[in-house]
């Protein structure tokens, strides 16, 4: 509950929370940029969830105004199993399997704070309005399949023309075969995985280079990993 209260304060602009958040973002970005540099990956934009903070209240209100969301226990929720026809929405905006799903798509919590659902709706709107995007691919683990099915249906109900697709890649498991959960602190960093991959592959590559079964290209590309 303490964490939820602090999130609400942060999203409402509490000065102390915002100051801490900015410091955390700076540290996180520095770490992320180091990892992506190792992978040779570059980004045109760095837009985290907070980039859409000023749109979140409008998203929740828009869904309420259109009758897509309703107030339940003080929270603004989309209940697909209770949904009737929405004026102007596509007939197949909500698939039959989703109409049987009772889990709500919460866009504003009872304490006034917002969550991933709200941010994801705002993100789609932003990408179309600012970038002129007509398609978005979400490369996210399969456990989030329901969330994206709900999100895509909400966007169809809003008349959003973008093509939205979830590219699921399965689950990430630990050595014990159980699914890793970031919120419980069980996850392994990408940086450490790269270190391990380098450490395990280097002896194999060096052995193959030594016995001639592996040759380096004349242009010098494809050199052994450096941990």
Coordinates of N, CA and C in Angstrom, one line a residue, residues 180-187:
X180 N 10.7 -16.5 -14.1 CA 11.3 -15.4 -13.3 C 10.2 -14.2 -13.3
X181 N 10.2 -13.6 -12.1 CA 9.3 -12.5 -11.9 C 10.1 -11.3 -11.4
X182 N 10.1 -10.2 -12.2 CA 10.9 -9.0 -11.9 C 10.4 -8.4 -10.6
X183 N 9.2 -8.4 -10.3 CA 8.7 -7.8 -9.1 C 9.1 -8.4 -7.8
X184 N 9.5 -9.7 -7.9 CA 10.0 -10.4 -6.7 C 11.5 -10.4 -6.6
X185 N 12.1 -9.7 -7.5 CA 13.6 -9.6 -7.5 C 14.3 -10.8 -7.9
X186 N 13.7 -11.7 -8.7 CA 14.3 -12.9 -9.1 C 15.0 -12.8 -10.5
X187 N 14.8 -11.7 -11.2 CA 15.2 -11.6 -12.5 C 16.8 -11.5 -12.6

